[in-house]
Amino acid sequence: MPVRSRALPRSFFARDSRVLAPELLNKVLVRRPIGEPAGEATVPLLAARIVEVEAYCGAEDAGSHAYRGQTARNATMFGPAGHLYVYFTYGMHWCANAVAGEPGTASAVLLRAAAPLEGLDVMRARRPKARRDRDLLSGPAKLCAAFGITGALDAADLTKGELRILDDGTPPPAVPLVTTRIGLAAGKGDEHPWRFGVSADPNLSR
DNA sequence: GGTGTGATCGTA
DNA sequence: ACGATCACACCA
């Protein structure tokens, strides 16, 4: 991790989720030890380079949890950008998003896959079923499991908390992979090309 | 490489 | 009921 890595400011997140999403590719998700001071030089406990994301667009997006308005579950998405929206799905999995846009827009970017950089031993211990390291973070629920992200981290501030997204100087891909989003029912937003990835990266979800 | 299926529970 | 999923079984 280069010394000049720095946490992304809130202004970085406060944009349309479809603009923010590809900009998050090649940024570094880090989790620092609990209670560790927020110095820039601290070695993170866990670090991974984001290689796959999806944009969700609130009230105008049938695929978004916010499509039918605010509830207790999705309230974080209606708040300020730069916070983490964590939800539980399929009765067993947690998934994490970076809240985007202006307050009230309820847009977010789902973190779908990442390439492990640091803390591989911790990630392997949390994901004993992953046979290869490229499977540690190759899906939104896998990523949360490996990073220990649960509902307890919903609404965490990504700009200054124990969980952050850093810019280490690696630019996003000039030409990202762009496809429709995964797991949406027909007519429920599946037509929008709002999934973005680092082409041919081995850590992409299946 | 691909497809099919069961697990398991909060939310609407 | 159904889901912004995963892992395993199987076939190729």
mmCIF file of C-alpha atoms (C1' of nucleotides) in Angstrom:
data_model
loop_
_atom_site.group_PDB
_atom_site.id
_atom_site.type_symbol
_atom_site.label_atom_id
_atom_site.label_comp_id
_atom_site.label_asym_id
_atom_site.label_seq_id
_atom_site.Cartn_x
_atom_site.Cartn_y
_atom_site.Cartn_z
ATOM 1 C CA MET A 1 0.000 0.000 0.000
ATOM 2 C CA PRO A 2 1.724 3.187 -1.158
ATOM 3 C CA VAL A 3 2.129 5.853 1.521
ATOM 4 C CA ARG A 4 0.252 8.390 -0.564
ATOM 5 C CA SER A 5 -3.004 6.391 -0.389
ATOM 6 C CA ARG A 6 -5.785 8.554 0.982
ATOM 7 C CA ALA A 7 -9.435 8.099 1.869
ATOM 8 C CA LEU A 8 -11.898 9.328 -0.745
ATOM 9 C CA PRO A 9 -13.715 12.520 0.360
ATOM 10 C CA ARG A 10 -17.492 12.759 0.579
ATOM 11 C CA SER A 11 -17.585 14.890 -2.577
ATOM 12 C CA PHE A 12 -16.266 11.873 -4.495
ATOM 13 C CA PHE A 13 -19.367 9.877 -3.547
ATOM 14 C CA ALA A 14 -21.902 12.697 -3.982
ATOM 15 C CA ARG A 15 -22.481 12.062 -7.689
ATOM 16 C CA ASP A 16 -24.927 10.109 -9.816
ATOM 17 C CA SER A 17 -24.390 6.426 -8.975
ATOM 18 C CA ARG A 18 -23.892 5.605 -12.688
ATOM 19 C CA VAL A 19 -21.002 8.075 -12.794
ATOM 20 C CA LEU A 20 -19.587 7.053 -9.415
ATOM 21 C CA ALA A 21 -19.728 3.290 -10.071
ATOM 22 C CA PRO A 22 -16.973 3.036 -12.735
ATOM 23 C CA GLU A 23 -14.885 5.560 -10.766
ATOM 24 C CA LEU A 24 -14.820 3.113 -7.841
ATOM 25 C CA LEU A 25 -13.081 0.462 -9.974
ATOM 26 C CA ASN A 26 -9.455 -0.018 -8.882
ATOM 27 C CA LYS A 27 -10.030 1.904 -5.638
ATOM 28 C CA VAL A 28 -8.979 0.063 -2.459
ATOM 29 C CA LEU A 29 -11.435 -1.053 0.223
ATOM 30 C CA VAL A 30 -9.690 -1.247 3.606
ATOM 31 C CA ARG A 31 -10.718 -2.298 7.078
ATOM 32 C CA ARG A 32 -8.450 -1.127 9.857
ATOM 33 C CA PRO A 33 -8.160 -2.725 13.278
ATOM 34 C CA ILE A 34 -10.940 -1.588 15.601
ATOM 35 C CA GLY A 35 -9.775 1.294 17.780
ATOM 36 C CA GLU A 36 -6.773 2.058 15.588
ATOM 37 C CA PRO A 37 -6.100 5.805 15.199
ATOM 38 C CA ALA A 38 -6.905 7.190 11.762
ATOM 39 C CA GLY A 39 -3.339 7.947 10.685
ATOM 40 C CA GLU A 40 -2.571 7.620 6.997
ATOM 41 C CA ALA A 41 0.477 5.408 7.558
ATOM 42 C CA THR A 42 -1.368 2.713 9.528
ATOM 43 C CA VAL A 43 -1.196 -0.696 7.898
ATOM 44 C CA PRO A 44 -4.752 -1.864 7.276
ATOM 45 C CA LEU A 45 -5.919 -5.197 8.640
ATOM 46 C CA LEU A 46 -7.651 -5.975 5.349
ATOM 47 C CA ALA A 47 -7.292 -4.444 1.899
ATOM 48 C CA ALA A 48 -8.753 -5.318 -1.512
ATOM 49 C CA ARG A 49 -8.937 -3.639 -4.922
ATOM 50 C CA ILE A 50 -12.513 -3.164 -6.154
ATOM 51 C CA VAL A 51 -12.978 -4.858 -9.548
ATOM 52 C CA GLU A 52 -16.785 -5.070 -9.958
ATOM 53 C CA VAL A 53 -19.703 -2.806 -8.977
ATOM 54 C CA GLU A 54 -23.330 -2.077 -9.892
ATOM 55 C CA ALA A 55 -25.193 1.260 -9.855
ATOM 56 C CA TYR A 56 -28.686 1.500 -8.355
ATOM 57 C CA CYS A 57 -30.766 4.609 -8.957
ATOM 58 C CA GLY A 58 -33.429 4.963 -6.281
ATOM 59 C CA ALA A 59 -36.946 6.021 -7.242
ATOM 60 C CA GLU A 60 -36.313 5.782 -11.001
ATOM 61 C CA ASP A 61 -34.903 2.230 -10.850
ATOM 62 C CA ALA A 62 -37.200 -0.794 -10.493
ATOM 63 C CA GLY A 63 -34.183 -2.841 -9.429
ATOM 64 C CA SER A 64 -33.399 -0.641 -6.439
ATOM 65 C CA HIS A 65 -34.491 -1.333 -2.881
ATOM 66 C CA ALA A 66 -35.475 2.348 -2.788
ATOM 67 C CA TYR A 67 -37.903 2.045 -5.742
ATOM 68 C CA ARG A 68 -40.945 1.849 -3.470
ATOM 69 C CA GLY A 69 -39.831 4.566 -1.105
ATOM 70 C CA GLN A 70 -38.114 4.766 2.235
ATOM 71 C CA THR A 71 -38.382 1.984 4.820
ATOM 72 C CA ALA A 72 -36.448 1.135 7.946
ATOM 73 C CA ARG A 73 -34.342 -1.301 5.913
ATOM 74 C CA ASN A 74 -33.194 1.099 3.188
ATOM 75 C CA ALA A 75 -33.086 4.342 5.212
ATOM 76 C CA THR A 76 -29.294 4.642 4.893
ATOM 77 C CA MET A 77 -29.586 5.029 1.107
ATOM 78 C CA PHE A 78 -31.703 8.170 1.659
ATOM 79 C CA GLY A 79 -28.994 9.748 3.795
ATOM 80 C CA PRO A 80 -25.743 11.493 2.841
ATOM 81 C CA ALA A 81 -23.304 9.997 0.329
ATOM 82 C CA GLY A 82 -20.165 8.236 1.463
ATOM 83 C CA HIS A 83 -21.881 5.972 3.985
ATOM 84 C CA LEU A 84 -22.270 2.204 3.754
ATOM 85 C CA TYR A 85 -25.700 0.686 3.016
ATOM 86 C CA VAL A 86 -25.712 -2.961 4.183
ATOM 87 C CA TYR A 87 -28.672 -5.271 3.556
ATOM 88 C CA PHE A 88 -29.495 -8.905 4.238
ATOM 89 C CA THR A 89 -30.753 -11.145 1.437
ATOM 90 C CA TYR A 90 -31.725 -14.719 0.611
ATOM 91 C CA GLY A 91 -32.081 -15.437 4.309
ATOM 92 C CA MET A 92 -28.328 -15.758 4.822
ATOM 93 C CA HIS A 93 -26.200 -13.176 2.999
ATOM 94 C CA TRP A 94 -25.092 -9.603 3.652
ATOM 95 C CA CYS A 95 -24.298 -7.204 0.782
ATOM 96 C CA ALA A 96 -22.715 -3.730 0.953
ATOM 97 C CA ASN A 97 -23.163 -0.542 -1.067
ATOM 98 C CA ALA A 98 -21.559 2.894 -1.095
ATOM 99 C CA VAL A 99 -24.290 5.531 -0.867
ATOM 100 C CA ALA A 100 -24.086 7.952 -3.819
ATOM 101 C CA GLY A 101 -25.723 11.198 -4.930
ATOM 102 C CA GLU A 102 -27.331 14.016 -2.991
ATOM 103 C CA PRO A 103 -29.370 13.422 0.203
ATOM 104 C CA GLY A 104 -32.839 12.225 -0.758
ATOM 105 C CA THR A 105 -31.813 10.612 -4.034
ATOM 106 C CA ALA A 106 -31.423 7.129 -2.511
ATOM 107 C CA SER A 107 -28.847 5.970 -5.050
ATOM 108 C CA ALA A 108 -26.019 3.590 -4.261
ATOM 109 C CA VAL A 109 -23.247 1.458 -5.739
ATOM 110 C CA LEU A 110 -23.209 -2.255 -4.846
ATOM 111 C CA LEU A 111 -19.692 -3.576 -4.188
ATOM 112 C CA ARG A 112 -19.729 -6.885 -6.080
ATOM 113 C CA ALA A 113 -16.158 -8.152 -6.225
ATOM 114 C CA ALA A 114 -12.582 -7.260 -5.291
ATOM 115 C CA ALA A 115 -9.032 -8.551 -5.582
ATOM 116 C CA PRO A 116 -7.482 -9.376 -2.181
ATOM 117 C CA LEU A 117 -4.350 -7.340 -1.330
ATOM 118 C CA GLU A 118 -3.725 -7.625 2.412
ATOM 119 C CA GLY A 119 -5.056 -9.775 5.248
ATOM 120 C CA LEU A 120 -5.428 -12.888 3.096
ATOM 121 C CA ASP A 121 -5.100 -15.109 6.169
ATOM 122 C CA VAL A 122 -8.049 -13.403 7.863
ATOM 123 C CA MET A 123 -10.118 -13.616 4.674
ATOM 124 C CA ARG A 124 -9.373 -17.327 4.260
ATOM 125 C CA ALA A 125 -10.353 -17.980 7.875
ATOM 126 C CA ARG A 126 -13.684 -16.201 7.343
ATOM 127 C CA ARG A 127 -14.325 -17.997 4.034
ATOM 128 C CA PRO A 128 -13.138 -21.564 4.584
ATOM 129 C CA LYS A 129 -15.123 -22.776 1.569
ATOM 130 C CA ALA A 130 -13.117 -20.635 -0.855
ATOM 131 C CA ARG A 131 -10.700 -23.077 -2.484
ATOM 132 C CA ARG A 132 -8.727 -20.438 -4.367
ATOM 133 C CA ASP A 133 -7.821 -16.899 -3.304
ATOM 134 C CA ARG A 134 -9.613 -15.537 -6.377
ATOM 135 C CA ASP A 135 -12.866 -16.823 -4.807
ATOM 136 C CA LEU A 136 -12.401 -14.967 -1.510
ATOM 137 C CA LEU A 137 -14.128 -11.780 -2.722
ATOM 138 C CA SER A 138 -15.704 -12.791 -6.068
ATOM 139 C CA GLY A 139 -19.300 -11.844 -5.211
ATOM 140 C CA PRO A 140 -21.133 -9.261 -3.100
ATOM 141 C CA ALA A 141 -21.918 -11.636 -0.217
ATOM 142 C CA LYS A 142 -18.454 -13.233 -0.336
ATOM 143 C CA LEU A 143 -16.882 -9.783 -0.084
ATOM 144 C CA CYS A 144 -18.965 -8.989 3.005
ATOM 145 C CA ALA A 145 -18.152 -12.333 4.607
ATOM 146 C CA ALA A 146 -14.406 -11.955 4.068
ATOM 147 C CA PHE A 147 -14.409 -8.379 5.407
ATOM 148 C CA GLY A 148 -16.667 -9.225 8.336
ATOM 149 C CA ILE A 149 -19.329 -6.770 7.133
ATOM 150 C CA THR A 150 -22.786 -7.288 8.681
ATOM 151 C CA GLY A 151 -25.806 -5.127 9.467
ATOM 152 C CA ALA A 152 -23.843 -3.752 12.406
ATOM 153 C CA LEU A 153 -21.875 -1.685 9.859
ATOM 154 C CA ASP A 154 -24.951 -0.281 8.089
ATOM 155 C CA ALA A 155 -24.598 3.521 7.849
ATOM 156 C CA ALA A 156 -20.871 3.433 8.687
ATOM 157 C CA ASP A 157 -19.052 6.510 7.348
ATOM 158 C CA LEU A 158 -16.668 5.408 4.591
ATOM 159 C CA THR A 159 -14.760 8.682 4.719
ATOM 160 C CA LYS A 160 -13.575 8.378 8.316
ATOM 161 C CA GLY A 161 -14.591 5.113 9.959
ATOM 162 C CA GLU A 162 -12.863 1.762 10.414
ATOM 163 C CA LEU A 163 -13.979 0.881 6.883
ATOM 164 C CA ARG A 164 -12.765 3.169 4.102
ATOM 165 C CA ILE A 165 -12.232 3.365 0.374
ATOM 166 C CA LEU A 166 -8.786 4.650 -0.609
ATOM 167 C CA ASP A 167 -7.251 6.027 -3.777
ATOM 168 C CA ASP A 168 -3.738 4.583 -4.124
ATOM 169 C CA GLY A 169 -3.112 6.261 -7.461
ATOM 170 C CA THR A 170 -4.345 3.411 -9.660
ATOM 171 C CA PRO A 171 -6.762 4.888 -12.212
ATOM 172 C CA PRO A 172 -10.041 3.195 -13.168
ATOM 173 C CA PRO A 173 -9.868 1.198 -16.424
ATOM 174 C CA ALA A 174 -10.029 3.447 -19.482
ATOM 175 C CA VAL A 175 -12.581 1.046 -20.993
ATOM 176 C CA PRO A 176 -14.436 -0.846 -18.250
ATOM 177 C CA LEU A 177 -16.478 -3.987 -18.722
ATOM 178 C CA VAL A 178 -20.138 -2.878 -18.960
ATOM 179 C CA THR A 179 -23.073 -5.301 -18.755
ATOM 180 C CA THR A 180 -26.598 -5.508 -17.378
ATOM 181 C CA ARG A 181 -26.918 -6.150 -13.651
ATOM 182 C CA ILE A 182 -26.942 -9.583 -12.041
ATOM 183 C CA GLY A 183 -29.865 -11.226 -10.298
ATOM 184 C CA LEU A 184 -32.706 -8.893 -11.283
ATOM 185 C CA ALA A 185 -36.029 -10.250 -12.519
ATOM 186 C CA ALA A 186 -37.228 -9.426 -16.045
ATOM 187 C CA GLY A 187 -38.760 -5.966 -16.182
ATOM 188 C CA LYS A 188 -37.368 -5.060 -12.770
ATOM 189 C CA GLY A 189 -34.430 -3.014 -13.974
ATOM 190 C CA ASP A 190 -32.614 -5.878 -15.702
ATOM 191 C CA GLU A 191 -32.441 -3.894 -18.953
ATOM 192 C CA HIS A 192 -30.026 -1.220 -17.696
ATOM 193 C CA PRO A 193 -26.284 -1.623 -18.428
ATOM 194 C CA TRP A 194 -25.242 -0.506 -14.967
ATOM 195 C CA ARG A 195 -22.784 -3.238 -13.997
ATOM 196 C CA PHE A 196 -19.138 -2.198 -14.340
ATOM 197 C CA GLY A 197 -15.976 -4.252 -14.008
ATOM 198 C CA VAL A 198 -12.272 -4.520 -14.666
ATOM 199 C CA SER A 199 -12.230 -6.599 -17.855
ATOM 200 C CA ALA A 200 -10.853 -10.145 -17.550
ATOM 201 C CA ASP A 201 -9.964 -9.755 -13.879
ATOM 202 C CA PRO A 202 -9.843 -13.242 -12.295
ATOM 203 C CA ASN A 203 -11.701 -12.000 -9.196
ATOM 204 C CA LEU A 204 -14.925 -11.051 -11.006
ATOM 205 C CA SER A 205 -18.121 -12.762 -9.826
ATOM 206 C CA ARG A 206 -19.347 -15.718 -11.866
ATOM 207 C "C1'" DG B 1 -16.802 -24.249 -19.318
ATOM 208 C "C1'" DG B 2 -21.996 -24.573 -18.321
ATOM 209 C "C1'" DT B 3 -26.708 -25.490 -15.892
ATOM 210 C "C1'" DG B 4 -29.852 -26.773 -11.977
ATOM 211 C "C1'" DT B 5 -31.107 -26.798 -7.128
ATOM 212 C "C1'" DG B 6 -31.369 -26.351 -2.055
ATOM 213 C "C1'" DA B 7 -30.308 -23.525 1.964
ATOM 214 C "C1'" DT B 8 -32.680 -20.015 4.987
ATOM 215 C "C1'" DC B 9 -35.089 -15.525 6.958
ATOM 216 C "C1'" DG B 10 -36.156 -10.275 6.978
ATOM 217 C "C1'" DT B 11 -39.230 -7.535 4.718
ATOM 218 C "C1'" DA B 12 -43.378 -6.098 2.439
ATOM 219 C "C1'" DA C 1 -44.100 -15.337 -0.955
ATOM 220 C "C1'" DC C 2 -39.813 -13.820 -2.596
ATOM 221 C "C1'" DG C 3 -35.206 -12.035 -2.988
ATOM 222 C "C1'" DA C 4 -29.184 -6.895 -5.683
ATOM 223 C "C1'" DT C 5 -26.647 -15.087 -3.435
ATOM 224 C "C1'" DC C 6 -23.633 -19.033 -2.767
ATOM 225 C "C1'" DA C 7 -21.870 -23.663 -3.142
ATOM 226 C "C1'" DC C 8 -22.153 -28.033 -4.717
ATOM 227 C "C1'" DA C 9 -23.534 -31.564 -7.943
ATOM 228 C "C1'" DC C 10 -23.478 -32.874 -12.221
ATOM 229 C "C1'" DC C 11 -22.545 -32.719 -17.364
ATOM 230 C "C1'" DA C 12 -19.476 -31.337 -21.048
#
